[in-house]
CSV table of C-alpha atoms in Angstrom, one decimal:
chain,number,residue,atom,x,y,z
A,865,MET,CA,116.6,125.9,139.9
A,866,ALA,CA,113.4,124.9,140.7
A,867,ALA,CA,111.0,123.1,137.9
A,868,LEU,CA,108.4,125.9,137.3
A,869,PHE,CA,105.4,124.2,136.4
A,870,ARG,CA,104.4,124.7,132.8
A,871,GLY,CA,100.9,123.3,132.1
A,872,TRP,CA,98.6,119.9,132.0
A,873,ARG,CA,97.6,117.8,129.0
A,874,ASN,CA,96.3,114.6,128.6
A,875,GLY,CA,96.8,113.4,132.2
A,876,ARG,CA,100.3,114.8,132.2
A,877,ILE,CA,101.9,117.6,134.2
A,878,PHE,CA,104.5,119.2,132.5
A,879,TYR,CA,107.5,121.4,134.0
A,880,LYS,CA,110.5,123.5,132.7
A,881,ARG,CA,113.7,124.2,133.9
A,882,SER,CA,115.6,126.6,132.0
A,883,ASN,CA,115.7,124.9,128.6
A,884,THR,CA,115.0,121.6,129.6
A,885,HIS,CA,111.5,119.9,130.0
A,886,VAL,CA,110.6,117.4,132.5
A,887,GLU,CA,107.7,115.4,132.1
A,888,LEU,CA,105.7,113.8,134.9
A,889,THR,CA,103.3,111.1,134.6
A,890,LEU,CA,100.3,111.0,136.7
A,891,VAL,CA,99.6,107.1,135.9
A,892,SER,CA,96.7,107.1,138.3
A,893,CYS,CA,94.9,109.7,136.5
A,894,SER,CA,96.1,109.4,133.1
A,895,ARG,CA,93.0,107.9,131.2
A,896,SER,CA,90.1,109.0,134.1
A,897,MET,CA,91.1,112.7,133.7
A,898,ALA,CA,91.6,112.6,130.2
A,899,SER,CA,88.2,110.8,129.8
A,900,LYS,CA,86.8,114.0,130.9
A,901,THR,CA,88.6,116.2,128.6
A,902,PRO,CA,86.1,117.0,125.3
A,903,VAL,CA,88.1,115.4,121.7
A,904,GLY,CA,87.7,117.1,118.9
A,905,PHE,CA,86.4,115.2,115.5
A,906,ILE,CA,86.6,116.7,111.8
A,907,GLY,CA,85.2,114.3,109.2
A,908,LEU,CA,82.6,112.4,109.7
A,909,GLY,CA,82.4,110.0,106.7
A,910,ASN,CA,82.0,106.4,106.5
A,911,MET,CA,85.2,105.8,108.6
A,912,GLY,CA,85.0,109.0,110.8
A,913,THR,CA,81.4,108.4,112.0
A,914,PRO,CA,82.3,104.8,113.4
A,915,MET,CA,85.7,105.9,114.4
A,916,ALA,CA,84.1,109.1,116.2
A,917,ARG,CA,81.5,107.0,118.1
A,918,ASN,CA,84.3,104.5,119.5
A,919,LEU,CA,85.3,107.3,121.6
A,920,LEU,CA,82.3,108.0,122.9
A,921,LYS,CA,81.6,104.3,123.9
A,922,HIS,CA,85.2,104.7,126.1
A,923,GLY,CA,83.7,107.7,127.7
A,924,TYR,CA,85.4,110.8,125.9
A,925,PRO,CA,82.9,113.6,125.3
A,926,VAL,CA,83.5,114.3,121.4
A,927,ILE,CA,82.9,117.6,119.7
A,928,ALA,CA,82.6,117.3,115.9
A,929,THR,CA,81.9,118.8,112.4
A,930,ASP,CA,81.6,117.9,109.2
A,931,VAL,CA,81.5,120.0,105.7
A,932,PHE,CA,77.9,118.3,105.4
A,933,PRO,CA,75.8,119.0,108.0
A,934,GLU,CA,73.9,115.7,106.9
A,935,SER,CA,76.6,113.7,107.9
A,936,CYS,CA,76.7,115.0,111.7
A,937,LYS,CA,73.0,113.8,112.4
A,938,GLU,CA,74.2,110.2,113.6
A,939,LEU,CA,76.9,110.8,115.4
A,940,GLN,CA,74.8,113.5,117.3
A,941,ASP,CA,72.1,111.0,117.9
A,942,SER,CA,75.0,109.3,119.8
A,943,GLY,CA,75.8,112.0,121.9
A,944,ALA,CA,78.2,114.4,120.2
A,945,GLN,CA,78.1,118.2,120.2
A,946,ILE,CA,78.1,119.4,116.6
A,947,LEU,CA,79.6,123.0,115.6
A,948,ASP,CA,79.6,124.7,112.2
A,949,THR,CA,83.4,124.8,111.6
A,950,PRO,CA,86.9,123.3,112.0
A,951,ALA,CA,87.7,126.6,114.0
A,952,ASP,CA,85.1,126.2,116.2
A,953,VAL,CA,86.2,122.7,117.3
A,954,ALA,CA,89.8,123.6,118.1
A,955,ASP,CA,88.4,126.7,120.2
A,956,LYS,CA,86.6,123.8,122.3
A,957,ALA,CA,89.1,120.8,122.5
A,958,ASP,CA,92.8,120.5,123.2
A,959,ARG,CA,93.1,117.1,121.1
A,960,ILE,CA,91.6,117.0,117.4
A,961,ILE,CA,91.6,114.0,115.4
A,962,THR,CA,90.9,114.4,111.3
A,963,MET,CA,89.6,112.2,109.1
A,964,LEU,CA,89.3,113.4,105.5
A,965,PRO,CA,89.4,112.5,102.2
A,966,SER,CA,92.3,114.0,100.4
A,967,SER,CA,94.9,116.3,100.5
A,968,PRO,CA,93.4,119.9,99.9
A,969,ASN,CA,90.6,118.9,102.2
A,970,VAL,CA,93.3,118.7,104.7
A,971,ILE,CA,94.6,121.7,103.9
A,972,GLU,CA,91.4,123.4,103.7
A,973,VAL,CA,90.5,122.0,107.2
A,974,TYR,CA,93.9,123.1,109.2
A,975,THR,CA,94.6,126.2,107.5
A,976,GLY,CA,91.4,127.7,105.6
A,977,SER,CA,89.5,130.8,106.9
A,978,ASN,CA,87.9,128.7,109.2
A,979,GLY,CA,90.4,126.0,109.9
A,980,ILE,CA,91.6,124.8,112.9
A,981,LEU,CA,94.9,126.7,112.8
A,982,LYS,CA,92.9,129.9,113.3
A,983,LYS,CA,91.0,129.0,117.0
A,984,ILE,CA,94.1,126.2,117.9
A,985,LYS,CA,95.1,126.8,121.9
A,986,LYS,CA,98.9,126.1,122.4
A,987,GLY,CA,99.9,122.5,123.1
A,988,THR,CA,97.0,120.8,121.3
A,989,LEU,CA,97.4,117.6,119.9
A,990,LEU,CA,97.0,116.8,116.2
A,991,ILE,CA,95.9,113.5,114.5
A,992,ASP,CA,95.3,113.5,111.3
A,993,SER,CA,94.0,109.8,110.2
A,994,SER,CA,93.3,110.7,106.8
A,995,THR,CA,95.5,109.3,103.7
A,996,ILE,CA,97.5,112.0,102.0
A,997,ASP,CA,100.6,113.0,100.6
A,998,PRO,CA,103.2,112.6,103.1
A,999,SER,CA,104.8,116.0,102.2
A,1000,VAL,CA,101.5,117.5,102.9
A,1001,SER,CA,101.5,116.0,106.4
A,1002,LYS,CA,105.1,117.3,107.0
A,1003,GLU,CA,103.6,120.7,105.8
A,1004,MET,CA,100.8,120.8,108.3
A,1005,ALA,CA,103.2,119.4,111.2
A,1006,VAL,CA,105.2,123.1,110.1
A,1007,ALA,CA,102.0,125.3,110.5
A,1008,ALA,CA,100.8,123.4,113.6
A,1009,GLU,CA,104.4,124.0,114.9
A,1010,LYS,CA,104.2,127.9,114.5
A,1011,ARG,CA,100.9,128.4,116.7
A,1012,GLY,CA,102.3,125.8,119.3
A,1013,ALA,CA,101.0,122.7,118.8
A,1014,VAL,CA,101.6,119.3,117.6
A,1015,PHE,CA,100.7,117.7,114.8
A,1016,MET,CA,100.6,113.7,114.0
A,1017,ASP,CA,99.9,111.5,110.9
A,1018,ALA,CA,97.9,108.6,112.0
A,1019,PRO,CA,96.8,107.1,108.9
A,1020,VAL,CA,94.7,103.7,108.9
A,1021,SER,CA,94.3,100.3,107.7
A,1022,GLY,CA,91.2,98.0,108.0
A,1023,GLY,CA,88.3,99.8,106.1
A,1024,VAL,CA,84.7,100.3,107.3
A,1025,GLY,CA,84.0,96.9,108.8
A,1026,ALA,CA,87.3,97.3,111.1
A,1027,ALA,CA,86.3,101.1,112.1
A,1028,SER,CA,83.0,99.9,113.1
A,1029,LEU,CA,84.2,96.9,115.7
A,1030,ALA,CA,87.3,99.2,116.8
A,1031,LYS,CA,90.3,96.9,115.1
A,1032,LEU,CA,91.9,99.4,112.9
A,1033,THR,CA,95.4,99.6,112.5
A,1034,PHE,CA,97.1,102.9,113.1
A,1035,MET,CA,100.6,103.9,111.4
A,1036,VAL,CA,101.6,107.2,113.4
A,1037,GLY,CA,104.3,109.7,112.8
A,1038,GLY,CA,105.5,112.8,114.8
A,1039,VAL,CA,107.4,113.4,117.4
A,1040,GLU,CA,108.0,110.5,119.6
A,1041,GLU,CA,107.5,112.3,122.8
A,1042,GLU,CA,103.9,112.7,122.2
A,1043,TYR,CA,103.1,109.1,120.8
A,1044,ASN,CA,101.8,108.1,124.1
A,1045,ALA,CA,99.4,110.6,124.2
A,1046,ALA,CA,98.2,110.0,120.9
A,1047,GLN,CA,97.9,105.8,121.4
A,1048,GLU,CA,95.5,106.7,124.3
A,1049,LEU,CA,93.0,108.0,122.0
A,1050,LEU,CA,93.8,105.7,119.3
A,1051,THR,CA,93.3,102.4,120.7
A,1052,CYS,CA,90.2,103.3,121.8
A,1053,MET,CA,89.4,102.9,117.8
A,1054,GLY,CA,92.0,100.6,117.2
A,1055,ALA,CA,93.4,97.0,117.6
A,1056,GLU,CA,96.9,98.2,116.8
A,1057,VAL,CA,99.3,101.2,116.8
A,1058,VAL,CA,102.3,101.2,115.7
A,1059,TYR,CA,104.7,104.0,115.6
A,1060,CYS,CA,106.8,104.6,112.5
A,1061,GLY,CA,108.8,107.4,112.9
A,1062,GLN,CA,108.9,111.4,111.8
A,1063,VAL,CA,106.1,113.3,110.4
A,1064,GLY,CA,105.2,111.7,107.2
A,1065,SER,CA,106.5,108.4,107.9
A,1066,GLY,CA,102.7,107.2,108.8
A,1067,GLN,CA,101.5,107.8,105.6
A,1068,ALA,CA,104.4,106.2,103.7
A,1069,ALA,CA,103.4,103.3,105.5
A,1070,LYS,CA,99.9,103.3,104.3
A,1071,ILE,CA,100.5,104.3,100.5
A,1072,CYS,CA,103.2,101.0,100.8
A,1073,ASN,CA,100.0,98.9,102.3
A,1074,ASN,CA,97.5,100.4,99.9
A,1075,MET,CA,99.4,99.6,97.0
A,1076,LEU,CA,100.3,95.8,98.1
A,1077,LEU,CA,96.3,95.9,98.5
A,1078,ALA,CA,95.7,96.7,95.0
A,1079,ILE,CA,97.9,94.8,93.4
A,1080,GLY,CA,96.4,91.7,95.6
A,1081,MET,CA,92.8,92.7,95.3
A,1082,ILE,CA,93.4,92.9,91.3
A,1083,GLY,CA,95.1,89.4,91.3
A,1084,THR,CA,92.4,87.6,93.3
A,1085,ALA,CA,89.7,89.2,90.9
A,1086,GLU,CA,91.6,87.9,87.6
A,1087,THR,CA,92.4,84.6,89.5
A,1088,MET,CA,88.6,84.5,90.4
A,1089,ASN,CA,87.3,85.3,86.9
A,1090,LEU,CA,89.0,82.7,85.3
A,1091,GLY,CA,88.7,80.0,87.1
A,1092,ILE,CA,84.9,80.7,86.8
A,1093,ARG,CA,85.4,81.1,83.1
A,1094,LEU,CA,87.2,77.4,83.3
A,1095,GLY,CA,83.8,76.3,84.9
A,1096,LEU,CA,85.0,76.1,88.4
A,1097,ASP,CA,82.1,77.3,91.3
A,1098,PRO,CA,83.7,80.6,93.0
A,1099,LYS,CA,83.1,79.1,96.6
A,1100,LEU,CA,85.0,75.7,95.6
A,1101,LEU,CA,88.0,78.0,94.0
A,1102,ALA,CA,87.9,80.6,97.3
A,1103,LYS,CA,88.2,77.4,99.4
A,1104,ILE,CA,91.1,76.0,97.5
A,1105,LEU,CA,92.7,79.3,97.0
A,1106,ASN,CA,92.6,79.8,101.2
A,1107,MET,CA,94.1,76.3,101.8
A,1108,SER,CA,96.8,77.0,99.4
A,1109,SER,CA,99.7,79.1,98.5
A,1110,GLY,CA,97.5,81.8,96.6
A,1111,ARG,CA,95.6,82.6,99.9
A,1112,CYS,CA,95.5,86.1,100.7
A,1113,TRP,CA,93.5,88.9,102.8
A,1114,SER,CA,91.5,89.5,99.8
A,1115,SER,CA,90.8,86.3,98.8
A,1116,ASP,CA,89.6,85.1,102.3
A,1117,THR,CA,88.3,87.9,104.3
A,1118,TYR,CA,87.3,90.4,101.6
A,1119,ASN,CA,86.8,88.6,98.6
A,1120,PRO,CA,85.4,90.4,95.4
A,1121,VAL,CA,83.1,87.5,94.2
A,1122,PRO,CA,79.1,88.1,94.9
A,1123,GLY,CA,77.9,84.9,96.7
A,1124,VAL,CA,81.2,83.8,97.8
A,1125,MET,CA,81.3,85.9,101.4
A,1126,GLU,CA,78.4,87.4,103.4
A,1127,GLY,CA,79.3,91.0,105.2
A,1128,VAL,CA,81.7,92.2,102.6
A,1129,PRO,CA,81.0,95.2,99.6
A,1130,SER,CA,80.5,92.2,97.0
A,1131,ALA,CA,77.9,90.4,98.9
A,1132,ASN,CA,76.1,94.3,98.5
A,1133,ASN,CA,76.3,95.3,95.3
A,1134,TYR,CA,80.0,96.7,96.3
A,1135,GLN,CA,78.2,99.3,98.3
A,1136,GLY,CA,80.5,100.7,101.2
A,1137,GLY,CA,83.9,99.8,102.1
A,1138,PHE,CA,86.7,101.4,100.5
A,1139,GLY,CA,85.5,103.6,97.4
A,1140,THR,CA,87.5,102.7,94.2
A,1141,LEU,CA,88.0,106.6,93.7
A,1142,LEU,CA,90.2,106.5,97.1
A,1143,MET,CA,92.1,103.6,96.2
A,1144,ALA,CA,93.2,105.3,92.5
A,1145,LYS,CA,94.1,108.3,94.8
A,1146,ASP,CA,96.4,106.5,97.3
A,1147,LEU,CA,98.0,104.4,94.1
A,1148,GLY,CA,98.2,107.9,92.8
A,1149,PHE,CA,100.4,109.1,96.1
A,1150,ALA,CA,102.8,106.0,95.7
A,1151,GLN,CA,103.3,106.5,91.8
A,1152,ASN,CA,104.3,110.1,92.6
A,1153,THR,CA,106.3,109.5,95.7
A,1154,ALA,CA,108.2,106.1,93.7
A,1155,THR,CA,109.1,108.5,90.5
A,1156,SER,CA,110.3,111.3,92.9
A,1157,ILE,CA,112.7,108.7,94.6
A,1158,ARG,CA,113.5,106.6,91.5
A,1159,THR,CA,111.9,103.7,92.5
A,1160,PRO,CA,110.4,101.1,89.9
A,1161,ILE,CA,106.8,99.8,91.2
A,1162,PRO,CA,105.8,98.2,87.8
A,1163,LEU,CA,102.7,96.2,89.4
A,1164,GLY,CA,101.8,99.3,91.3
A,1165,SER,CA,101.9,101.2,88.3
A,1166,LEU,CA,99.5,99.1,86.5
A,1167,ALA,CA,97.3,98.7,89.5
A,1168,HIS,CA,97.0,102.7,89.5
A,1169,GLN,CA,96.0,102.9,85.7
A,1170,ILE,CA,93.1,100.2,86.3
A,1171,PHE,CA,91.9,102.0,89.1
A,1172,ARG,CA,91.5,105.3,87.2
A,1173,ALA,CA,90.1,103.3,84.1
A,1174,MET,CA,87.4,101.9,86.8
A,1175,CYS,CA,87.1,105.5,88.1
A,1176,ALA,CA,86.3,106.9,84.3
A,1177,GLY,CA,84.2,103.7,83.6
A,1178,GLY,CA,81.7,104.5,86.4
A,1179,TYR,CA,83.1,102.5,89.5
A,1180,SER,CA,84.3,105.4,91.4
A,1181,ASN,CA,81.7,105.3,94.1
A,1182,LYS,CA,81.9,101.6,94.4
A,1183,ASP,CA,83.9,99.6,96.5
A,1184,PHE,CA,87.7,98.5,95.0
A,1185,SER,CA,86.6,94.9,95.1
A,1186,SER,CA,84.6,95.7,92.2
A,1187,VAL,CA,87.5,95.4,90.0
A,1188,PHE,CA,86.3,91.9,89.6
A,1189,GLN,CA,83.2,93.3,88.3
A,1190,PHE,CA,85.2,95.3,86.1
A,1191,LEU,CA,87.7,92.5,84.8
A,1192,ARG,CA,84.1,90.4,84.4
A,1193,GLU,CA,82.5,93.2,81.6
A,1194,GLU,CA,85.9,94.2,80.2
A,1195,GLY,CA,86.2,90.2,79.0
A,1196,VAL,CA,82.4,90.4,77.7
A,1197,GLN,CA,83.2,93.5,75.3
């Protein structure tokens, strides 16, 4: 039986023969043709704006929106088209990336009264780079599938600096056959794109990474605090740590002590970067998931308590490396 033309998306032609789909890839057209197709982007915060800007730099027209209109101006000045609602974006683009603060935000943007799924086209590829509960990613995938769309979770690691430099790491979960289509866009915004498995596995990898990051930052902060209290120069101590077995990302790339490094939040009164409130949220996901599968995470649980205490103490909007400042103040009391 002759193959029947099914459609075009992301530089690929899809044919259908009986109940089997045959995919033919037009290699010569994959990026040049796709680059002419608009990409939707929803969520223009500290991470979303530089990510969307990198898509523009790679020649992708961007159609975007954010719940806060003032957040859209910077990207609009860079050449993006700004619309009013996620539904409006879904009406204009068949590839949409979302970068949102929390699970409730994701649920609202996808399934709300003005959500993506209200006007989504069949065959649309949805990539969610938010860090949320893995169970919510699975729920959104089911909801998208009912509308004929494909949902993938692709949370990121690297922070605002990596987002600006297109050096993020993406951890992708979803239908493996769609991975190449997602990778095409994600490589414009990141240096590493890793396929992790089924929907939700990207989120699982992310919360594991962030739990270790939180534990490492607390360890670096309390080590630096102890050394300073013992009379050591903080730059000297950091140098010793970074040439010794205690070396880690929090000590050599994102040091939490003001004056030790330039270009990090600790050098800017802990402004920018990855907020304490967001870290507490991610640790909550790790705690809930670990509890549900009866897996002990004693240090992760303690880290969760510390970051929750920081939020209660006025550190919510500061970078998570402000745990150093928190420990300094706790020691003075």
